Amino acid sequence: MKAAIIIAFLALCISYVAAQSTPFYITHPLQGDSFKAGSNMTLEWKNGVDKAAKVSLLTGTSDATMKYTGISFTIDGPSGEHDWKVPTDLPQNATFSFKIDFFDATTKAAGSSYSAPFSLSGTTGDVVTQPFVSAIASATPVSVPVPSASVKPSSSIVTVIKPAVTSAPVAAASASPSSVEESAASGFKVATTAICFMAFIASALVF
């Protein structure tokens, strides 16, 4: 019993640490959410970079088959949320996900973040008959390397970081070495504090 409690607690702590350090950690929508066509829904995230980012709407029947719908919009990174009006002409009985493409001037890296899959009701497009199948069972947010051309949202919130290209925005050059060091130190302190706290609680539960 104690072991199960410890495992659950450690999983919760790991999720918390990821939420503190992952750029554009999407907190809404959640897996299983449904929104009505023509209504407004709110995209919410944590740790948005200090500039605009592009959001694309994806759809598909599995993690590996998600593709672009052609719908995209721009969000303000620091705001933490964006209201979006759900179009009515999207596929019926389909599964959707958001993809956020961003460039972090502090770390000088480009990346992409995906929301959990969600559904829409009241749409008028083509009917999708195949149910959505996720290849990832865990709901714990993860950060994994994925080829830049792939589109793989899942039940997890995934962030993909890739090296900056030479055409990166000029703003990236404005990041001073001191700001990079401060950012790294801040992230290290958060992770270290969380890990120490986890170890303390685990010891207390065992002994």
XYZ file of N, CA and C in Angstrom:
621
model
N 0.833 -1.201 0.000
C 0.000 0.000 0.000
C 0.866 1.249 0.000
N 1.913 1.219 0.889
C 2.805 2.372 0.949
C 3.529 2.579 -0.374
N 3.909 1.468 -1.003
C 4.619 1.561 -2.280
C 3.741 2.226 -3.337
N 2.466 1.874 -3.377
C 1.541 2.452 -4.348
C 1.378 3.951 -4.114
N 1.308 4.321 -2.846
C 1.163 5.742 -2.507
C 2.404 6.512 -2.934
N 3.577 5.922 -2.681
C 4.832 6.583 -3.047
C 4.921 6.772 -4.558
N 4.565 5.718 -5.323
C 4.627 5.791 -6.782
C 3.697 6.873 -7.309
N 2.486 6.935 -6.772
C 1.518 7.948 -7.207
C 2.025 9.342 -6.880
N 2.615 9.475 -5.703
C 3.112 10.782 -5.282
C 4.278 11.225 -6.161
N 5.200 10.306 -6.461
C 6.337 10.647 -7.312
C 5.885 11.036 -8.710
N 4.877 10.341 -9.248
C 4.344 10.685 -10.569
C 3.770 12.088 -10.572
N 3.082 12.433 -9.487
C 2.504 13.772 -9.371
C 3.602 14.832 -9.316
N 4.666 14.542 -8.584
C 5.774 15.491 -8.457
C 6.495 15.676 -9.784
N 6.673 14.581 -10.526
C 7.323 14.668 -11.831
C 6.508 15.534 -12.778
N 5.185 15.362 -12.736
C 4.305 16.181 -13.568
C 4.432 17.647 -13.200
N 4.553 17.923 -11.896
C 4.666 19.291 -11.428
C 5.967 19.923 -11.917
N 7.066 19.161 -11.826
C 8.362 19.675 -12.278
C 8.317 19.964 -13.773
N 7.687 19.060 -14.560
C 7.581 19.265 -16.005
C 6.787 20.517 -16.322
N 5.729 20.756 -15.551
C 4.885 21.927 -15.780
C 5.638 23.215 -15.514
N 6.640 23.166 -14.634
C 7.396 24.361 -14.294
C 8.478 24.685 -15.317
N 8.879 23.709 -16.116
C 10.019 23.913 -17.002
C 9.712 23.758 -18.490
N 8.598 23.152 -18.855
C 8.282 22.909 -20.255
C 7.693 24.152 -20.919
N 8.308 24.664 -22.002
C 7.742 25.825 -22.699
C 6.364 25.491 -23.273
N 5.438 26.408 -23.127
C 4.064 26.228 -23.619
C 3.473 24.892 -23.168
N 3.534 24.651 -21.865
C 2.905 23.472 -21.266
C 1.384 23.707 -21.295
N 0.677 23.000 -22.176
C -0.751 23.250 -22.400
C -1.586 22.616 -21.293
N -2.374 23.436 -20.600
C -3.213 22.966 -19.490
C -4.685 22.865 -19.873
N -5.065 23.382 -21.019
C -6.447 23.295 -21.511
C -6.431 23.534 -23.014
N -7.077 22.628 -23.800
C -8.006 21.572 -23.381
C -7.301 20.347 -22.803
N -8.106 19.537 -22.072
C -7.643 18.286 -21.518
C -8.195 17.131 -22.352
N -7.614 15.959 -22.179
C -8.089 14.797 -22.925
C -9.550 14.512 -22.577
N -10.365 14.321 -23.627
C -11.780 14.026 -23.428
C -12.676 15.249 -23.452
N -12.103 16.442 -23.461
C -12.920 17.657 -23.518
C -13.657 17.729 -24.852
N -14.820 18.371 -24.832
C -15.599 18.550 -26.051
C -16.130 19.983 -26.093
N -16.106 20.572 -27.280
C -16.546 21.954 -27.442
C -17.536 22.044 -28.598
N -18.461 22.976 -28.507
C -19.511 23.111 -29.505
C -19.093 24.052 -30.622
N -19.370 23.650 -31.861
C -19.054 24.484 -33.020
C -19.784 25.817 -32.914
N -19.084 26.883 -33.232
C -19.665 28.213 -33.166
C -19.481 28.904 -31.826
N -19.042 28.144 -30.811
C -18.833 28.722 -29.485
C -17.361 29.096 -29.306
N -17.073 29.786 -28.223
C -15.695 30.139 -27.916
C -15.125 29.152 -26.895
N -13.905 28.727 -27.123
C -13.191 27.902 -26.147
C -11.872 28.603 -25.848
N -11.282 28.273 -24.710
C -10.054 28.932 -24.292
C -8.883 27.965 -24.282
N -7.867 28.309 -25.053
C -6.605 27.563 -25.035
C -5.757 28.159 -23.912
N -5.289 27.323 -22.982
C -4.510 27.807 -21.841
C -3.168 27.078 -21.763
N -2.147 27.788 -21.305
C -0.814 27.196 -21.216
C -0.006 27.884 -20.116
N 1.110 27.239 -19.755
C 2.079 27.799 -18.805
C 3.424 27.941 -19.499
N 4.265 28.832 -18.969
C 5.636 29.002 -19.466
C 5.708 29.421 -20.928
N 4.793 30.303 -21.348
C 4.859 30.803 -22.712
C 6.081 31.690 -22.904
N 6.741 31.587 -24.049
C 7.914 32.418 -24.314
C 7.473 33.866 -24.510
N 8.418 34.768 -24.391
C 8.111 36.194 -24.398
C 7.971 36.753 -25.812
N 7.096 36.148 -26.590
C 6.801 36.646 -27.939
C 5.628 35.844 -28.506
N 5.217 36.192 -29.719
C 4.079 35.512 -30.333
C 4.458 34.102 -30.777
N 3.448 33.225 -30.852
C 3.647 31.853 -31.321
C 2.482 31.462 -32.217
N 2.710 30.490 -33.071
C 1.675 30.051 -34.009
C 0.992 28.784 -33.507
N -0.331 28.768 -33.570
C -1.119 27.592 -33.181
C -1.795 27.017 -34.423
N -1.652 25.728 -34.621
C -2.314 25.041 -35.745
C -3.283 24.005 -35.192
N -4.425 23.853 -35.849
C -5.407 22.828 -35.461
C -5.145 21.567 -36.268
N -4.997 20.436 -35.569
C -4.735 19.155 -36.210
C -5.941 18.238 -36.048
N -6.060 17.256 -36.931
C -7.100 16.238 -36.785
C -6.584 14.916 -37.347
N -7.129 13.805 -36.846
C -6.711 12.490 -37.313
C -7.368 11.397 -36.486
N -7.049 10.148 -36.796
C -7.648 9.017 -36.094
C -6.661 8.303 -35.173
N -5.404 8.777 -35.141
C -4.408 8.211 -34.227
C -3.281 9.223 -34.066
N -2.384 8.948 -33.104
C -1.241 9.837 -32.897
C -0.425 10.014 -34.171
N -0.254 8.927 -34.906
C 0.630 8.936 -36.073
C -0.011 9.539 -37.318
N -1.332 9.703 -37.332
C -2.001 10.187 -38.542
C -2.553 11.600 -38.409
N -2.240 12.284 -37.311
C -2.724 13.654 -37.158
C -2.161 14.538 -38.273
N -3.013 15.364 -38.852
C -2.581 16.228 -39.948
C -3.192 17.617 -39.779
N -2.664 18.562 -40.523
C -3.126 19.943 -40.423
C -4.504 20.103 -41.064
N -5.343 20.905 -40.415
C -6.671 21.193 -40.976
C -6.650 22.434 -41.855
N -5.550 23.175 -41.797
C -5.472 24.428 -42.545
C -5.893 25.623 -41.707
N -6.294 25.365 -40.461
C -6.708 26.443 -39.562
C -5.575 26.751 -38.590
N -5.213 28.016 -38.492
C -4.151 28.431 -37.574
C -4.421 29.842 -37.076
N -3.791 30.194 -35.976
C -3.920 31.543 -35.425
C -2.698 31.839 -34.572
N -2.540 33.097 -34.204
C -1.373 33.532 -33.438
C -1.757 33.839 -31.995
N -0.893 33.449 -31.065
C -1.143 33.723 -29.655
C 0.003 34.547 -29.071
N -0.265 35.230 -27.980
C 0.740 36.002 -27.267
C 1.314 35.121 -26.160
N 2.580 34.752 -26.262
C 3.194 33.811 -25.337
C 2.998 34.109 -23.864
N 3.290 35.342 -23.399
C 3.199 35.637 -21.970
C 1.776 35.668 -21.410
N 0.762 35.779 -22.269
C -0.617 35.947 -21.782
C -1.151 34.711 -21.072
N -0.743 33.520 -21.502
C -1.182 32.292 -20.852
C -2.519 31.757 -21.313
N -3.232 32.484 -22.143
C -4.518 31.994 -22.641
C -4.923 32.729 -23.908
N -5.814 32.087 -24.675
C -6.309 32.683 -25.920
C -7.698 32.139 -26.209
N -8.649 33.021 -26.443
C -10.011 32.607 -26.799
C -10.082 32.345 -28.299
N -10.652 31.200 -28.650
C -10.748 30.800 -30.058
C -12.180 30.380 -30.364
N -12.720 30.928 -31.463
C -14.077 30.559 -31.873
C -14.011 29.307 -32.737
N -14.732 28.271 -32.323
C -14.705 26.975 -33.019
C -15.450 27.077 -34.345
N -14.799 26.797 -35.473
C -15.465 26.827 -36.786
C -16.544 25.749 -36.877
N -17.493 25.945 -37.749
C -18.591 24.978 -37.890
C -18.350 23.964 -39.005
N -17.442 24.274 -39.942
C -17.271 23.412 -41.118
C -16.174 22.367 -40.963
N -15.859 22.000 -39.746
C -14.843 20.967 -39.504
C -15.458 19.571 -39.578
N -14.649 18.522 -39.703
C -15.179 17.151 -39.783
C -16.027 16.775 -38.567
N -17.045 15.952 -38.811
C -17.909 15.482 -37.730
C -17.325 14.210 -37.094
N -17.598 14.039 -35.809
C -17.159 12.855 -35.074
C -15.640 12.658 -35.165
N -14.906 13.766 -35.210
C -13.452 13.704 -35.365
C -12.744 14.059 -34.056
N -11.469 13.756 -33.999
C -10.625 14.109 -32.856
C -9.640 15.179 -33.297
N -9.412 16.151 -32.436
C -8.553 17.289 -32.777
C -7.475 17.494 -31.719
N -6.484 18.290 -32.089
C -5.426 18.658 -31.167
C -4.827 19.978 -31.638
N -4.253 20.738 -30.696
C -3.560 21.971 -31.036
C -2.062 21.723 -31.062
N -1.384 22.366 -31.996
C 0.074 22.348 -32.049
C 0.572 23.785 -31.955
N 1.443 24.059 -30.982
C 2.019 25.395 -30.834
C 3.462 25.360 -31.299
N 3.799 26.181 -32.290
C 5.170 26.316 -32.769
C 5.740 27.611 -32.209
N 6.914 27.526 -31.590
C 7.485 28.711 -30.939
C 8.996 28.756 -31.096
N 9.560 29.931 -30.798
C 11.012 30.102 -30.751
C 11.359 30.763 -29.432
N 12.216 30.092 -28.649
C 12.612 30.599 -27.340
C 13.930 31.351 -27.479
N 13.883 32.688 -27.374
C 15.079 33.509 -27.535
C 16.080 33.283 -26.409
N 15.604 32.840 -25.252
C 16.499 32.618 -24.111
C 17.398 31.408 -24.341
N 16.797 30.306 -24.772
C 17.575 29.097 -25.030
C 18.024 28.998 -26.484
N 17.554 29.928 -27.312
C 17.875 29.956 -28.743
C 17.495 28.641 -29.412
N 16.315 28.141 -29.096
C 15.838 26.880 -29.671
C 14.394 27.027 -30.119
N 14.067 26.381 -31.225
C 12.696 26.334 -31.703
C 12.065 25.050 -31.197
N 10.756 25.045 -31.032
C 10.095 23.845 -30.537
C 8.623 23.830 -30.862
N 7.986 22.728 -30.546
C 6.551 22.561 -30.764
C 5.947 21.891 -29.551
N 4.754 22.309 -29.184
C 4.045 21.727 -28.051
C 2.659 21.304 -28.523
N 2.183 20.139 -28.049
C 0.897 19.605 -28.485
C -0.068 19.489 -27.309
N -1.329 19.752 -27.591
C -2.355 19.580 -26.561
C -2.827 18.134 -26.552
N -3.565 17.777 -25.516
C -4.214 16.472 -25.490
C -5.340 16.471 -26.528
N -5.748 15.307 -27.014
C -6.825 15.235 -28.014
C -8.174 15.639 -27.423
N -8.998 16.309 -28.226
C -10.333 16.717 -27.794
C -11.299 16.595 -28.969
N -12.586 16.729 -28.706
C -13.584 16.589 -29.767
C -14.432 17.851 -29.892
N -15.155 17.937 -31.009
C -16.051 19.059 -31.270
C -17.426 18.516 -31.644
N -18.458 19.199 -31.214
C -19.829 18.790 -31.554
C -20.486 19.873 -32.399
N -21.465 19.457 -33.199
C -22.206 20.421 -34.001
C -21.505 20.862 -35.268
N -20.431 20.178 -35.658
C -19.738 20.535 -36.895
C -20.505 19.987 -38.103
N -20.215 20.520 -39.287
C -20.992 20.163 -40.482
C -20.158 19.542 -41.594
N -18.884 19.250 -41.336
C -18.008 18.686 -42.368
C -18.236 17.205 -42.575
N -17.291 16.560 -43.256
C -17.381 15.127 -43.527
C -17.423 14.332 -42.227
N -18.112 13.193 -42.252
C -18.251 12.357 -41.075
C -17.072 11.394 -40.967
N -16.435 11.353 -39.801
C -15.330 10.430 -39.547
C -15.892 9.215 -38.808
N -15.697 8.032 -39.370
C -16.282 6.816 -38.780
C -15.291 6.030 -37.926
N -13.994 6.263 -38.127
C -12.988 5.510 -37.366
C -12.685 6.218 -36.047
N -12.758 5.509 -34.921
C -12.476 6.131 -33.622
C -10.994 6.470 -33.467
N -10.703 7.433 -32.608
C -9.319 7.831 -32.367
C -8.628 6.804 -31.477
N -7.417 6.413 -31.840
C -6.641 5.448 -31.066
C -5.310 6.078 -30.701
N -5.051 6.214 -29.388
C -3.788 6.785 -28.927
C -2.791 5.672 -28.653
N -1.553 5.865 -29.099
C -0.512 4.868 -28.880
C 0.169 5.046 -27.543
N -0.110 6.148 -26.858
C 0.519 6.422 -25.575
C -0.529 6.380 -24.482
N -0.365 5.461 -23.545
C -1.361 5.288 -22.492
C -1.156 6.250 -21.341
N 0.091 6.675 -21.104
C 0.380 7.531 -19.958
C -0.153 8.932 -20.166
N -0.661 9.521 -19.084
C -1.151 10.897 -19.153
C -0.127 11.854 -18.578
N 1.097 11.378 -18.327
C 2.146 12.225 -17.764
C 2.814 13.016 -18.864
N 2.900 14.352 -18.737
C 3.560 15.160 -19.758
C 5.015 14.720 -19.931
N 5.472 14.673 -21.181
C 6.840 14.264 -21.439
C 7.478 15.214 -22.435
N 8.798 15.178 -22.507
C 9.546 15.966 -23.475
C 10.448 15.007 -24.215
N 10.180 14.816 -25.520
C 10.924 13.824 -26.279
C 11.346 14.392 -27.618
N 12.488 13.908 -28.172
C 12.919 14.358 -29.500
C 12.073 13.687 -30.566
N 11.530 14.476 -31.477
C 10.716 13.943 -32.564
C 11.138 14.660 -33.829
N 11.252 13.978 -34.983
C 11.604 14.651 -36.235
C 10.700 15.845 -36.459
N 11.289 16.955 -36.928
C 10.540 18.205 -37.043
C 9.362 18.112 -37.990
N 9.366 17.165 -38.930
C 8.281 17.060 -39.896
C 7.106 16.264 -39.368
N 7.272 15.598 -38.239
C 6.201 14.748 -37.741
C 5.200 15.530 -36.926
N 3.978 15.017 -36.846
C 2.911 15.620 -36.053
C 2.332 14.535 -35.188
N 2.637 14.546 -33.882
C 2.240 13.445 -33.013
C 1.663 13.908 -31.688
N 0.442 14.454 -31.679
C -0.182 14.736 -30.397
C -0.616 13.433 -29.760
N -0.768 13.414 -28.448
C -1.164 12.196 -27.762
C -1.929 12.531 -26.515
N -2.206 11.509 -25.710
C -2.861 11.752 -24.447
C -1.930 12.510 -23.520
N -0.655 12.495 -23.839
C 0.300 13.288 -23.100
C 0.456 14.636 -23.779
N 1.034 15.577 -23.049
C 1.356 16.869 -23.623
C 2.820 16.795 -23.997
N 3.121 16.904 -25.282
C 4.463 16.673 -25.753
C 5.100 17.972 -26.223
N 6.337 18.197 -25.826
C 7.078 19.352 -26.300
C 8.303 18.868 -27.052
N 8.509 19.391 -28.250
C 9.630 18.998 -29.075
C 10.559 20.188 -29.213
N 11.820 20.025 -28.855
C 12.789 21.102 -28.974
C 13.802 20.731 -30.047
N 14.073 21.661 -30.967
C 15.052 21.400 -32.013
C 15.991 22.596 -32.132
N 17.224 22.398 -32.652
C 18.183 23.500 -32.763
C 17.635 24.619 -33.622
N 18.012 25.840 -33.294
C 17.550 26.996 -34.056
C 18.171 26.970 -35.442
N 17.402 27.428 -36.437
C 17.910 27.524 -37.798
C 18.486 28.910 -38.011
N 19.208 29.092 -39.120
C 19.874 30.367 -39.348
C 18.904 31.498 -39.604
N 17.662 31.166 -39.979
C 16.665 32.196 -40.247
C 15.871 32.549 -39.004
N 16.391 32.200 -37.824
C 15.694 32.480 -36.574
C 15.510 33.974 -36.404
N 14.457 34.409 -35.723
C 14.192 35.831 -35.523
C 15.392 36.528 -34.901
N 15.579 37.799 -35.265
C 16.700 38.586 -34.765
C 16.668 38.683 -33.257
N 15.471 38.608 -32.670
C 15.323 38.754 -31.223
C 16.150 37.735 -30.468
N 16.444 36.604 -31.118
C 17.212 35.563 -30.439
C 18.595 36.063 -30.068
N 19.158 36.976 -30.872
C 20.503 37.453 -30.623
C 20.566 38.378 -29.423
N 19.433 38.882 -28.998
C 19.401 39.826 -27.890
C 19.533 39.146 -26.538
N 19.455 37.828 -26.498
C 19.553 37.111 -25.224
C 21.004 37.103 -24.773
N 21.289 37.733 -23.647
C 22.650 37.811 -23.146
C 23.022 36.529 -22.432
N 24.354 36.236 -22.315
C 24.779 35.019 -21.601
C 24.253 34.979 -20.182
N 24.187 36.151 -19.535
C 23.725 36.177 -18.149
C 22.275 35.759 -18.032
N 21.448 36.147 -19.037
C 20.032 35.779 -18.970
C 19.854 34.290 -19.166
N 20.722 33.690 -20.006
C 20.652 32.250 -20.220
C 21.049 31.509 -18.952
N 22.113 32.008 -18.291
C 22.563 31.364 -17.061
C 21.525 31.469 -15.976
N 20.867 32.653 -15.881
C 19.849 32.830 -14.861
C 18.682 31.901 -15.098
N 18.286 31.726 -16.392
C 17.172 30.844 -16.713
C 17.510 29.410 -16.351
N 18.742 28.981 -16.684
C 19.149 27.610 -16.382
C 19.203 27.384 -14.882
N 19.732 28.378 -14.163
C 19.836 28.244 -12.712
C 18.465 28.171 -12.073
N 17.544 28.973 -12.605
C 16.191 28.967 -12.055
C 15.528 27.618 -12.247
N 15.686 27.051 -13.479
C 15.091 25.744 -13.746
C 15.706 24.666 -12.886
N 17.041 24.758 -12.654
C 17.717 23.764 -11.831
C 17.225 23.836 -10.394
N 17.040 25.057 -9.876
C 16.583 25.207 -8.495
C 15.192 24.619 -8.316
N 14.315 24.850 -9.296
C 12.949 24.314 -9.195
C 12.974 22.803 -9.182
N 13.728 22.213 -10.124
C 13.788 20.743 -10.213
C 14.427 20.144 -8.970
N 15.511 20.783 -8.489
C 16.204 20.257 -7.310
C 15.319 20.309 -6.083
N 14.626 21.422 -5.896
C 13.733 21.560 -4.746
C 12.634 20.502 -4.779
N 12.068 20.288 -5.964
C 10.991 19.303 -6.096
C 11.491 17.897 -5.809
N 12.685 17.565 -6.309
C 13.235 16.218 -6.103
C 13.548 15.966 -4.630
N 14.125 16.977 -3.958
C 14.427 16.834 -2.532
C 13.149 16.652 -1.720
N 12.132 17.402 -2.096
C 10.865 17.291 -1.390
C 10.259 15.911 -1.589
N 10.363 15.388 -2.822
C 9.841 14.063 -3.123
C 10.559 13.013 -2.276
N 11.876 13.138 -2.174
C 12.648 12.160 -1.410
C 12.279 12.190 0.062
N 12.045 13.389 0.582
C 11.673 13.530 1.984
C 10.336 12.858 2.273
N 9.356 13.109 1.422
C 8.027 12.531 1.613
C 8.067 11.011 1.471
N 8.840 10.531 0.473
C 8.937 9.089 0.263
C 9.538 8.413 1.470
N 10.572 9.027 2.053
C 11.199 8.455 3.254
C 10.240 8.420 4.415
N 9.455 9.496 4.568
C 8.506 9.558 5.672
C 7.443 8.474 5.536
N 7.007 8.199 4.291
C 5.976 7.194 4.084
C 6.506 5.787 4.336
N 7.785 5.556 3.975
C 8.362 4.230 4.161
C 8.680 3.933 5.617
N 9.248 4.924 6.320
C 9.684 4.698 7.690
C 8.680 5.229 8.721
